[in-house]
Short mmCIF file of C-alpha atoms in Angstrom, two decimals:
data_model
loop_
_atom_site.label_atom_id
_atom_site.label_comp_id
_atom_site.label_asym_id
_atom_site.label_seq_id
_atom_site.Cartn_x
_atom_site.Cartn_y
_atom_site.Cartn_z
CA MET A 1 0.00 0.00 0.00
CA GLY A 2 3.02 2.27 -0.04
CA LEU A 3 2.86 3.77 3.46
CA SER A 4 6.18 5.20 4.59
CA PHE A 5 5.38 5.49 8.28
CA GLN A 6 5.86 2.66 10.79
CA LEU A 7 3.53 2.27 13.76
CA PRO A 8 4.92 2.34 17.28
CA VAL A 9 5.66 -1.21 18.44
CA LYS A 10 2.44 -1.29 20.50
CA PRO A 11 0.64 2.07 20.35
CA ARG A 12 -1.84 3.17 22.97
CA VAL A 13 -5.16 3.62 21.18
CA ILE A 14 -8.54 4.73 22.52
CA VAL A 15 -11.53 3.99 20.27
CA VAL A 16 -14.68 6.05 20.89
CA SER A 17 -18.07 5.34 19.32
CA ASN A 18 -21.76 5.57 20.16
CA ARG A 19 -22.26 1.80 20.22
CA GLY A 20 -19.30 -0.31 21.17
CA PRO A 21 -18.03 -3.87 21.24
CA LEU A 22 -20.27 -5.04 24.09
CA VAL A 23 -23.92 -4.42 24.88
CA TRP A 24 -26.12 -5.30 27.82
CA ALA A 25 -28.74 -7.95 27.07
CA GLU A 26 -31.69 -9.02 29.20
CA ARG A 27 -31.63 -12.73 30.05
CA CYS A 28 -33.79 -14.91 32.27
CA SER A 29 -30.91 -14.94 34.74
CA GLY A 30 -30.59 -11.14 34.63
CA THR A 31 -28.62 -8.60 32.63
CA GLU A 32 -25.40 -9.76 30.99
CA LYS A 33 -22.88 -8.47 28.47
CA LYS A 34 -22.65 -9.86 24.94
CA VAL A 35 -20.50 -9.02 21.92
CA ALA A 36 -22.25 -6.55 19.61
CA VAL A 37 -22.82 -7.53 15.98
CA SER A 38 -21.69 -4.78 13.58
CA GLY A 39 -19.20 -4.19 10.80
CA LEU A 40 -17.31 -1.69 12.94
CA VAL A 41 -16.94 -4.14 15.81
CA SER A 42 -15.77 -6.91 13.46
CA ALA A 43 -13.17 -4.59 11.92
CA LEU A 44 -11.83 -3.14 15.17
CA LEU A 45 -11.89 -6.00 17.69
CA PRO A 46 -8.71 -7.61 16.26
CA LEU A 47 -6.95 -4.25 16.83
CA PHE A 48 -7.02 -4.80 20.57
CA ARG A 49 -4.71 -7.81 20.23
CA THR A 50 -1.96 -5.58 18.82
CA VAL A 51 -2.33 -2.30 20.76
CA HIS A 52 -2.74 -1.13 24.32
CA GLY A 53 -6.35 -0.14 23.86
CA VAL A 54 -9.61 0.93 25.50
CA TRP A 55 -12.97 1.25 23.77
CA VAL A 56 -15.22 4.03 25.09
CA ALA A 57 -18.90 3.52 24.18
CA TRP A 58 -22.49 3.39 25.35
CA GLY A 59 -23.65 -0.06 26.48
CA GLY A 60 -26.99 -0.23 24.66
CA ARG A 61 -29.24 0.28 27.70
CA ALA A 62 -30.80 3.22 29.51
CA SER A 63 -29.03 3.92 32.80
CA LEU A 64 -30.22 5.56 35.99
CA PRO A 65 -29.51 9.30 36.33
CA ASN A 66 -26.64 8.91 38.82
CA GLU A 67 -25.22 5.67 37.45
CA VAL A 68 -21.42 5.42 37.23
CA GLY A 69 -19.81 4.02 34.09
CA PHE A 70 -17.38 1.21 34.81
CA LEU A 71 -14.26 0.05 33.02
CA HIS A 72 -14.75 -3.58 31.99
CA GLN A 73 -12.06 -6.10 31.02
CA GLU A 74 -12.97 -8.85 28.53
CA GLY A 75 -9.85 -10.73 27.41
CA ASP A 76 -7.73 -8.37 25.32
CA LEU A 77 -10.50 -5.76 25.35
CA LYS A 78 -10.98 -2.97 27.85
CA TRP A 79 -14.36 -1.26 27.57
CA GLN A 80 -15.20 2.01 29.28
CA GLU A 81 -18.99 2.17 29.43
CA VAL A 82 -20.64 5.58 29.02
CA PRO A 83 -23.96 5.49 30.90
CA LEU A 84 -26.80 7.31 29.13
CA THR A 85 -30.24 7.93 30.60
CA GLU A 86 -33.52 7.57 28.73
CA GLU A 87 -33.76 11.35 28.46
CA GLU A 88 -30.22 11.67 27.10
CA LEU A 89 -30.93 8.96 24.53
CA ARG A 90 -34.20 10.61 23.52
CA LEU A 91 -32.54 13.95 22.85
CA TYR A 92 -29.08 12.97 21.60
CA TYR A 93 -29.74 9.69 19.77
CA ASP A 94 -33.42 9.50 18.76
CA GLY A 95 -33.58 13.26 18.33
CA PHE A 96 -30.54 15.05 16.98
CA SER A 97 -28.54 12.10 15.62
CA ASN A 98 -31.39 10.30 13.89
CA GLN A 99 -33.85 13.09 13.06
CA VAL A 100 -31.40 15.83 12.12
CA LEU A 101 -27.95 14.54 11.14
CA TRP A 102 -29.04 11.23 9.60
CA PRO A 103 -31.67 12.63 7.21
CA LEU A 104 -29.53 15.69 6.40
CA CYS A 105 -26.49 13.61 5.44
CA HIS A 106 -28.63 11.27 3.33
CA TYR A 107 -30.18 14.28 1.52
CA PHE A 108 -33.65 13.82 3.01
CA THR A 109 -33.89 17.43 4.06
CA GLU A 110 -37.68 17.30 4.34
CA LYS A 111 -37.26 14.90 7.27
CA CYS A 112 -34.93 17.20 9.22
CA ALA A 113 -36.43 18.75 12.35
CA VAL A 114 -34.77 21.82 13.86
CA GLU A 115 -35.34 21.26 17.58
CA PRO A 116 -33.17 23.25 20.02
CA ALA A 117 -33.74 20.75 22.85
CA TRP A 118 -32.27 17.97 20.72
CA TRP A 119 -29.20 20.10 20.03
CA GLY A 120 -28.81 20.73 23.76
CA GLY A 121 -29.00 17.00 24.44
CA TYR A 122 -26.48 16.27 21.68
CA LYS A 123 -23.99 18.75 23.15
CA ALA A 124 -24.46 17.36 26.66
CA VAL A 125 -23.84 13.76 25.63
CA ASN A 126 -20.77 14.70 23.59
CA LYS A 127 -19.44 16.39 26.75
CA LYS A 128 -20.16 13.22 28.72
CA PHE A 129 -18.19 11.17 26.20
CA ALA A 130 -15.36 13.69 26.53
CA PHE A 131 -15.40 13.28 30.31
CA PHE A 132 -15.10 9.48 30.16
CA THR A 133 -12.49 9.61 27.40
CA ARG A 134 -10.33 12.03 29.38
CA LYS A 135 -10.44 9.68 32.37
CA ILE A 136 -8.36 7.12 30.48
CA ASP A 137 -6.42 9.06 27.83
CA TRP A 138 -3.19 9.61 29.77
CA GLY A 139 -0.28 8.52 27.62
CA ALA A 140 -2.47 7.60 24.63
CA ASP A 141 -0.90 7.85 21.19
CA LEU A 142 -4.26 8.14 19.40
CA ILE A 143 -7.92 8.73 20.17
CA TRP A 144 -9.97 7.34 17.27
CA ILE A 145 -13.55 8.67 17.20
CA HIS A 146 -16.32 7.24 15.02
CA ASP A 147 -19.27 8.78 13.24
CA TYR A 148 -21.84 11.50 13.32
CA HIS A 149 -23.07 10.88 16.86
CA LEU A 150 -19.84 12.36 18.24
CA ALA A 151 -19.01 15.21 15.86
CA LEU A 152 -18.29 17.66 18.72
CA LEU A 153 -15.93 15.33 20.57
CA PRO A 154 -12.61 16.13 18.79
CA ALA A 155 -12.79 19.84 19.70
CA LEU A 156 -13.95 19.04 23.24
CA LEU A 157 -10.95 16.77 23.79
CA ARG A 158 -8.58 19.38 22.38
CA GLN A 159 -9.78 21.81 25.06
CA ARG A 160 -8.02 19.82 27.78
CA GLY A 161 -5.39 22.46 28.55
CA ASN A 162 -1.66 21.83 28.72
CA GLU A 163 -1.51 19.00 31.25
CA GLY A 164 0.29 15.91 29.97
CA LYS A 165 0.83 14.78 26.41
CA MET A 166 -1.87 15.63 23.85
CA PRO A 167 -2.84 12.46 21.98
CA ARG A 168 -3.35 12.58 18.25
CA ILE A 169 -7.07 12.67 17.42
CA GLY A 170 -8.52 10.78 14.47
CA PHE A 171 -12.12 10.80 13.29
CA PHE A 172 -13.91 8.57 10.78
CA TRP A 173 -17.26 9.73 9.34
CA HIS A 174 -19.13 6.61 8.19
CA ILE A 175 -22.17 8.12 6.42
CA PRO A 176 -22.37 10.52 3.44
CA PHE A 177 -21.12 14.06 4.02
CA PRO A 178 -23.10 16.71 2.11
CA GLY A 179 -21.86 20.03 0.82
CA PRO A 180 -22.31 23.42 2.52
CA ASP A 181 -25.65 24.17 0.84
CA LEU A 182 -27.34 21.36 2.79
CA TRP A 183 -25.56 22.24 6.02
CA GLU A 184 -27.21 25.67 5.84
CA ILE A 185 -30.40 23.93 7.02
CA VAL A 186 -28.89 23.21 10.45
CA PRO A 187 -28.51 26.30 12.67
CA TRP A 188 -25.59 24.67 14.46
CA ALA A 189 -23.60 23.64 11.38
CA LYS A 190 -20.64 25.87 12.30
CA GLU A 191 -20.28 24.24 15.74
CA ILE A 192 -20.53 20.76 14.24
CA ILE A 193 -17.82 21.40 11.65
CA GLU A 194 -15.62 23.16 14.20
CA GLY A 195 -16.05 20.11 16.41
CA LEU A 196 -14.73 17.85 13.65
CA LEU A 197 -11.81 20.21 13.00
CA GLY A 198 -10.52 19.42 16.46
CA ALA A 199 -9.16 16.20 14.91
CA ASP A 200 -5.69 15.82 13.36
CA PHE A 201 -6.95 13.37 10.72
CA ILE A 202 -10.47 12.90 9.34
CA GLY A 203 -11.40 9.96 7.12
CA PHE A 204 -14.33 9.55 4.73
CA HIS A 205 -15.36 6.77 2.35
CA THR A 206 -15.04 8.63 -0.97
CA PRO A 207 -13.24 11.60 -2.54
CA GLY A 208 -16.63 13.26 -3.04
CA TYR A 209 -17.25 13.34 0.72
CA VAL A 210 -13.74 14.74 1.24
CA GLU A 211 -14.48 17.54 -1.24
CA ASN A 212 -17.81 18.31 0.45
CA PHE A 213 -16.19 18.48 3.89
CA ILE A 214 -13.43 20.82 2.71
CA ARG A 215 -16.01 23.06 1.04
CA ALA A 216 -18.18 23.10 4.17
CA ALA A 217 -15.21 23.77 6.46
CA THR A 218 -14.04 26.73 4.42
CA ALA A 219 -17.60 28.06 4.13
CA PHE A 220 -18.50 27.89 7.82
CA THR A 221 -15.15 28.40 9.59
CA GLY A 222 -11.89 30.20 9.12
CA ALA A 223 -10.23 27.05 7.74
CA THR A 224 -8.07 27.29 4.61
CA ALA A 225 -7.92 24.43 2.10
CA LEU A 226 -4.56 22.89 1.25
CA PRO A 227 -3.80 22.24 -2.45
CA GLY A 228 -4.95 18.95 -3.92
CA GLN A 229 -7.65 18.20 -1.32
CA LYS A 230 -4.99 17.11 1.15
CA GLY A 231 -6.73 18.81 4.04
CA LEU A 232 -7.06 22.14 5.82
CA ILE A 233 -5.20 24.63 7.94
CA TYR A 234 -7.33 25.51 10.95
CA ARG A 235 -6.18 27.70 13.85
CA GLY A 236 -2.57 27.13 12.93
CA ARG A 237 -2.89 23.33 12.74
CA LYS A 238 -2.89 21.02 9.74
CA VAL A 239 -5.95 18.78 9.55
CA LEU A 240 -5.35 15.90 7.15
CA VAL A 241 -8.47 14.73 5.28
CA LYS A 242 -8.48 11.51 3.23
CA ALA A 243 -10.78 9.11 1.42
CA LEU A 244 -10.20 5.75 3.09
CA PRO A 245 -13.11 3.35 2.50
CA VAL A 246 -13.86 0.65 5.05
CA GLY A 247 -13.19 -2.92 3.92
CA VAL A 248 -14.51 -6.34 4.90
CA ASP A 249 -12.83 -9.58 5.92
CA HIS A 250 -12.23 -11.31 2.58
CA GLU A 251 -11.14 -14.65 4.02
CA PHE A 252 -14.18 -14.80 6.27
CA PHE A 253 -16.63 -14.47 3.37
CA ALA A 254 -14.62 -16.80 1.15
CA GLY A 255 -14.76 -19.33 3.97
CA LEU A 256 -18.51 -18.97 4.29
CA SER A 257 -18.95 -19.60 0.57
CA ARG A 258 -17.11 -22.92 0.96
CA ASP A 259 -18.86 -23.95 4.18
CA ALA A 260 -20.89 -27.12 3.58
CA LYS A 261 -23.67 -26.08 5.98
CA VAL A 262 -24.00 -22.65 4.36
CA ARG A 263 -24.16 -24.19 0.91
CA GLU A 264 -26.78 -26.68 2.07
CA GLN A 265 -28.86 -23.85 3.52
CA ALA A 266 -28.59 -22.01 0.19
CA LYS A 267 -30.04 -25.07 -1.55
CA LEU A 268 -32.90 -25.16 0.94
CA ILE A 269 -33.66 -21.48 0.28
CA ARG A 270 -33.78 -22.08 -3.47
CA ALA A 271 -36.04 -25.08 -2.97
CA GLN A 272 -38.39 -23.15 -0.69
CA VAL A 273 -38.67 -20.14 -3.02
CA GLY A 274 -39.08 -22.57 -5.88
CA THR A 275 -38.37 -20.30 -8.84
CA GLU A 276 -35.82 -20.56 -11.62
CA LYS A 277 -34.24 -17.22 -10.63
CA ILE A 278 -33.97 -15.37 -7.31
CA CYS A 279 -33.26 -11.68 -6.77
CA LEU A 280 -32.15 -10.50 -3.34
CA GLY A 281 -32.38 -7.28 -1.35
CA VAL A 282 -30.81 -6.95 2.12
CA GLU A 283 -30.89 -3.87 4.35
CA ARG A 284 -32.20 -2.23 7.48
CA LEU A 285 -35.69 -0.90 6.96
CA ASP A 286 -34.52 2.69 6.59
CA TYR A 287 -35.94 5.27 4.17
CA SER A 288 -32.43 5.86 2.77
CA LYS A 289 -32.12 2.25 1.55
CA GLY A 290 -34.55 2.45 -1.37
CA VAL A 291 -36.70 -0.55 -0.43
CA LEU A 292 -39.93 1.01 -1.72
CA GLU A 293 -38.35 2.04 -5.01
CA ARG A 294 -36.98 -1.49 -5.42
CA LEU A 295 -40.45 -2.94 -4.94
CA PHE A 296 -41.87 -0.50 -7.51
CA ALA A 297 -39.09 -1.51 -9.93
CA PHE A 298 -39.76 -5.22 -9.45
CA GLU A 299 -43.47 -4.62 -10.00
CA ARG A 300 -42.69 -2.74 -13.20
CA PHE A 301 -40.37 -5.56 -14.32
CA LEU A 302 -43.21 -8.08 -13.91
CA GLU A 303 -45.58 -5.76 -15.81
CA GLU A 304 -43.21 -5.38 -18.75
CA ASN A 305 -41.85 -8.95 -18.82
CA PRO A 306 -44.80 -11.35 -18.43
CA ALA A 307 -42.62 -14.26 -19.55
CA TYR A 308 -40.79 -14.02 -16.21
CA ARG A 309 -43.94 -14.35 -14.10
CA GLY A 310 -43.66 -17.57 -12.14
CA ARG A 311 -39.93 -17.83 -12.99
CA VAL A 312 -38.39 -15.18 -10.73
CA SER A 313 -38.97 -14.05 -7.14
CA LEU A 314 -37.58 -11.22 -5.07
CA VAL A 315 -36.41 -12.12 -1.57
CA GLN A 316 -36.40 -8.87 0.41
CA ILE A 317 -34.82 -8.88 3.87
CA GLY A 318 -35.84 -5.76 5.78
CA VAL A 319 -34.34 -5.62 9.25
CA PRO A 320 -36.60 -3.57 11.59
CA THR A 321 -34.92 -0.47 13.04
CA ARG A 322 -35.72 2.65 15.11
CA ALA A 323 -39.17 1.51 16.17
CA GLY A 324 -41.36 4.35 17.37
CA VAL A 325 -39.87 7.00 15.06
CA GLY A 326 -42.67 8.20 12.79
CA ALA A 327 -40.75 8.12 9.49
CA TYR A 328 -39.75 4.50 10.07
CA GLU A 329 -43.22 3.34 11.10
CA GLU A 330 -44.63 4.92 7.94
CA LEU A 331 -41.99 3.21 5.80
CA ARG A 332 -42.73 -0.17 7.36
CA ARG A 333 -46.43 0.23 6.59
CA ARG A 334 -45.79 1.28 2.97
CA VAL A 335 -43.36 -1.60 2.39
CA GLU A 336 -45.84 -4.15 3.74
CA ASP A 337 -48.59 -2.63 1.59
CA GLY A 338 -46.32 -2.79 -1.48
CA VAL A 339 -45.43 -6.43 -0.90
CA ASN A 340 -49.10 -7.35 -0.45
CA ARG A 341 -50.10 -5.44 -3.59
CA ILE A 342 -47.49 -7.17 -5.79
CA ASN A 343 -48.24 -10.63 -4.41
CA THR A 344 -52.01 -10.13 -4.79
CA ARG A 345 -51.65 -8.70 -8.29
CA PHE A 346 -49.26 -11.28 -9.75
CA GLY A 347 -49.01 -14.23 -7.37
CA CYS A 348 -50.76 -17.57 -7.45
CA SER A 349 -50.88 -20.74 -5.35
CA SER A 350 -47.63 -22.01 -6.86
CA TRP A 351 -45.66 -18.72 -6.94
CA THR A 352 -44.96 -15.93 -4.48
CA PRO A 353 -43.42 -12.96 -6.33
CA VAL A 354 -42.01 -11.22 -3.21
CA TRP A 355 -40.76 -13.01 -0.10
CA TYR A 356 -40.56 -10.34 2.58
CA LEU A 357 -38.50 -11.32 5.63
CA ALA A 358 -38.73 -8.67 8.35
CA ARG A 359 -36.04 -9.87 10.73
CA ALA A 360 -32.31 -9.81 11.35
CA TYR A 361 -30.02 -12.61 10.18
CA SER A 362 -26.53 -13.62 11.23
CA GLN A 363 -23.65 -13.23 8.80
CA ARG A 364 -23.64 -16.97 8.19
CA GLU A 365 -27.36 -16.94 7.41
CA LEU A 366 -26.92 -13.99 5.05
CA ALA A 367 -24.16 -15.86 3.23
CA ALA A 368 -26.66 -18.60 2.42
CA PHE A 369 -29.00 -16.00 0.90
CA TYR A 370 -26.10 -14.56 -1.11
CA LEU A 371 -25.28 -18.00 -2.50
CA ALA A 372 -28.93 -18.76 -3.23
CA SER A 373 -29.57 -15.63 -5.30
CA ASP A 374 -28.82 -14.97 -8.95
CA VAL A 375 -28.98 -11.19 -8.65
CA ALA A 376 -28.33 -8.86 -5.70
CA ILE A 377 -30.20 -5.54 -5.97
CA VAL A 378 -28.37 -3.03 -3.77
CA THR A 379 -30.07 0.28 -4.54
CA PRO A 380 -29.94 2.71 -1.61
CA LEU A 381 -31.13 6.23 -2.35
CA ARG A 382 -27.97 7.43 -0.62
CA ASP A 383 -25.39 5.44 1.35
CA GLY A 384 -22.01 6.21 2.90
CA LEU A 385 -20.47 3.05 1.46
CA ASN A 386 -22.64 -0.13 1.63
CA LEU A 387 -20.88 -3.32 2.64
CA VAL A 388 -23.69 -5.64 1.51
CA ALA A 389 -22.49 -5.12 -2.07
CA ALA A 390 -18.95 -6.14 -1.09
CA GLU A 391 -20.15 -9.12 0.94
CA TYR A 392 -22.23 -10.40 -1.99
CA VAL A 393 -19.30 -10.18 -4.41
CA LEU A 394 -16.86 -11.83 -2.00
CA THR A 395 -19.22 -14.66 -1.15
CA ARG A 396 -19.63 -15.59 -4.80
CA SER A 397 -16.75 -17.28 -6.61
CA ASP A 398 -15.47 -16.55 -10.13
CA THR A 399 -16.90 -19.89 -11.26
CA ASP A 400 -20.29 -19.31 -9.61
CA PRO A 401 -20.89 -15.57 -10.08
CA GLY A 402 -24.02 -13.64 -9.36
CA VAL A 403 -24.81 -10.22 -10.80
CA LEU A 404 -24.73 -7.05 -8.72
CA VAL A 405 -27.20 -4.26 -9.53
CA LEU A 406 -25.87 -1.26 -7.62
CA SER A 407 -27.03 2.28 -6.91
CA ARG A 408 -24.81 5.03 -8.28
CA LEU A 409 -25.51 6.89 -5.03
CA ALA A 410 -23.92 4.27 -2.79
CA GLY A 411 -20.39 5.25 -1.82
CA ILE A 412 -19.05 1.86 -2.87
CA ALA A 413 -20.16 2.51 -6.46
CA HIS A 414 -17.11 4.80 -6.71
CA TYR A 415 -15.00 1.64 -6.49
CA LEU A 416 -17.24 -1.05 -8.07
CA ARG A 417 -17.72 0.32 -11.57
CA GLU A 418 -18.25 -3.13 -13.14
CA ALA A 419 -21.56 -3.64 -11.34
CA LEU A 420 -24.74 -2.74 -13.23
CA LEU A 421 -24.99 0.85 -11.96
CA VAL A 422 -28.44 2.45 -11.77
CA ASN A 423 -30.18 5.59 -10.60
CA PRO A 424 -32.07 4.29 -7.53
CA PHE A 425 -34.88 6.82 -8.01
CA ASN A 426 -35.50 5.63 -11.59
CA VAL A 427 -37.66 2.52 -11.27
CA ALA A 428 -37.76 2.05 -15.06
CA GLU A 429 -33.95 1.95 -15.18
CA ILE A 430 -33.80 -0.59 -12.33
CA ALA A 431 -36.39 -2.77 -14.11
CA VAL A 432 -34.28 -2.74 -17.29
CA ALA A 433 -31.12 -3.53 -15.32
CA LEU A 434 -32.90 -6.43 -13.65
CA ARG A 435 -33.69 -8.00 -17.01
CA LEU A 436 -30.09 -7.42 -18.18
CA ALA A 437 -28.83 -9.12 -15.02
CA LEU A 438 -31.11 -12.13 -15.40
CA GLU A 439 -30.17 -12.58 -19.07
CA MET A 440 -26.46 -11.76 -18.81
CA PRO A 441 -24.24 -14.34 -20.61
CA ALA A 442 -22.12 -16.55 -18.37
CA ALA A 443 -18.84 -15.20 -19.76
CA GLU A 444 -19.82 -11.61 -18.95
CA ARG A 445 -20.96 -12.59 -15.46
CA ARG A 446 -17.60 -14.24 -14.80
CA PHE A 447 -15.68 -11.24 -16.16
CA ARG A 448 -17.62 -8.76 -14.02
CA GLN A 449 -17.30 -10.95 -10.94
CA ARG A 450 -13.55 -11.39 -11.41
CA THR A 451 -13.04 -7.66 -11.89
CA LEU A 452 -15.17 -6.71 -8.89
CA ARG A 453 -13.21 -9.10 -6.68
CA GLN A 454 -9.98 -7.54 -7.90
CA ARG A 455 -11.37 -4.09 -7.06
CA LEU A 456 -12.07 -5.26 -3.52
CA ALA A 457 -8.81 -7.20 -3.08
CA ARG A 458 -6.89 -4.36 -1.43
CA ARG A 459 -9.84 -3.07 0.57
CA THR A 460 -9.88 -5.38 3.58
CA ALA A 461 -10.98 -4.55 7.10
CA SER A 462 -7.47 -5.04 8.50
CA ALA A 463 -5.92 -2.83 5.77
CA TRP A 464 -8.43 -0.08 6.59
CA VAL A 465 -7.58 -0.18 10.30
CA ARG A 466 -3.83 -0.18 9.72
CA SER A 467 -4.01 2.60 7.12
CA PHE A 468 -6.07 4.79 9.42
CA LEU A 469 -3.67 4.28 12.32
CA GLN A 470 -0.67 5.10 10.18
CA LEU A 471 -2.24 8.22 8.71
CA ALA A 472 -3.61 9.44 12.05
CA LEU A 473 -0.29 8.90 13.85
CA GLU A 474 1.83 10.32 11.06
CA GLU A 475 3.32 13.72 11.87
CA ALA A 476 4.74 14.41 8.38
CA ALA A 477 1.36 13.89 6.70
CA ASP A 478 2.48 15.22 3.31
CA GLU A 479 4.88 12.31 2.94
CA VAL A 480 2.17 9.68 3.34
CA PHE A 481 0.77 8.06 0.23
CA VAL A 482 -2.24 5.75 0.07
CA GLY A 483 -2.51 3.73 -3.10
#
């Protein structure tokens, strides 16, 4: 990868995120800790075998107002729990994070609510994270902060005064980052961007997000852009900004594709669905994921291609999320109505056009669905990266390729140009792409699959972690090169 800088032998790293590696779960025997299931946790847990590290995060439960957060030890992992009350979660998480920043960054400006109380809660929780991070940051080489929930934290940590060594501060923004025109909607945009500029290094998934951040920083603050989108000068400091997309564990998914039990489950899925061809959609039931538009496109495909009726089904996995938030309840209702309409309109006793599975699946179970499907339709209306697309490609072999239909507005489309790229808002275009995918010659499928795997070859989870550490710890940032 061409990085000139060598890590310290065993650096001291503090990872900070909203949700962390462990969560509290209610059992019959009481409350107990369990390992959280997320791409971030999978990517970062191995890090704690090679560094002196602590993970600072919320534990997934509402705490009592005066509850003290404890430092837990689980093997190689130290976890500093940040206790958050129901009121803090309502304001900071359900409110500002998910009803202001999330819709704004996914370009759903009509869903943004400007609520001063939410902003107050967001600031208070960021200060609480700063308090718990400062408790353990003595002697740290790097504090690595993750995502939009904690945008104010870098600047808060930099306000520590002169006592002791100042750790380097890195930040990774995992969702899309819009340009300054959209940020104008949020009255507190300047404070949010100034919060991020407290970091020494900020990572995004794509060059487009880097450009948008630099434009927003220069528009809202006194920051000055460095030539070539290398970063910014802010208050006399250099802030390095880079596109550094997250990767996945290639060997893990290759192993799943060879696993006899996974392959047997894939056969059972095909037998249960019972059609010649299977299309697959997998995502959380979020309005940014384009589930409704995908259903409309599949309905249009069946309208325009009657020869495929009875021969192809769509398996749509929609993992429930953010129950109780109005926009998500409305989406769930509309998706269920759409599925029922299509199945009533086209289905018969021997054929179900849409199999709607509203539940979460393990990675092993998802691998079986990947292997069982002929086409993966990954068409978010806007997405920071989208690892489902990568997982699908890596689970399929060059000799048994599927076809990936991919939204141009997913961050990963910047890197996977050999997928069938579509405008996710254009249901007619998706319907045409679906027919192209189903009728694609075997030689073309193998070529596209082989090329997509090559595109992903250097983008592994471990390479992402190591690259971020090197860039964030590098003092002479201009000498660093990422291939």
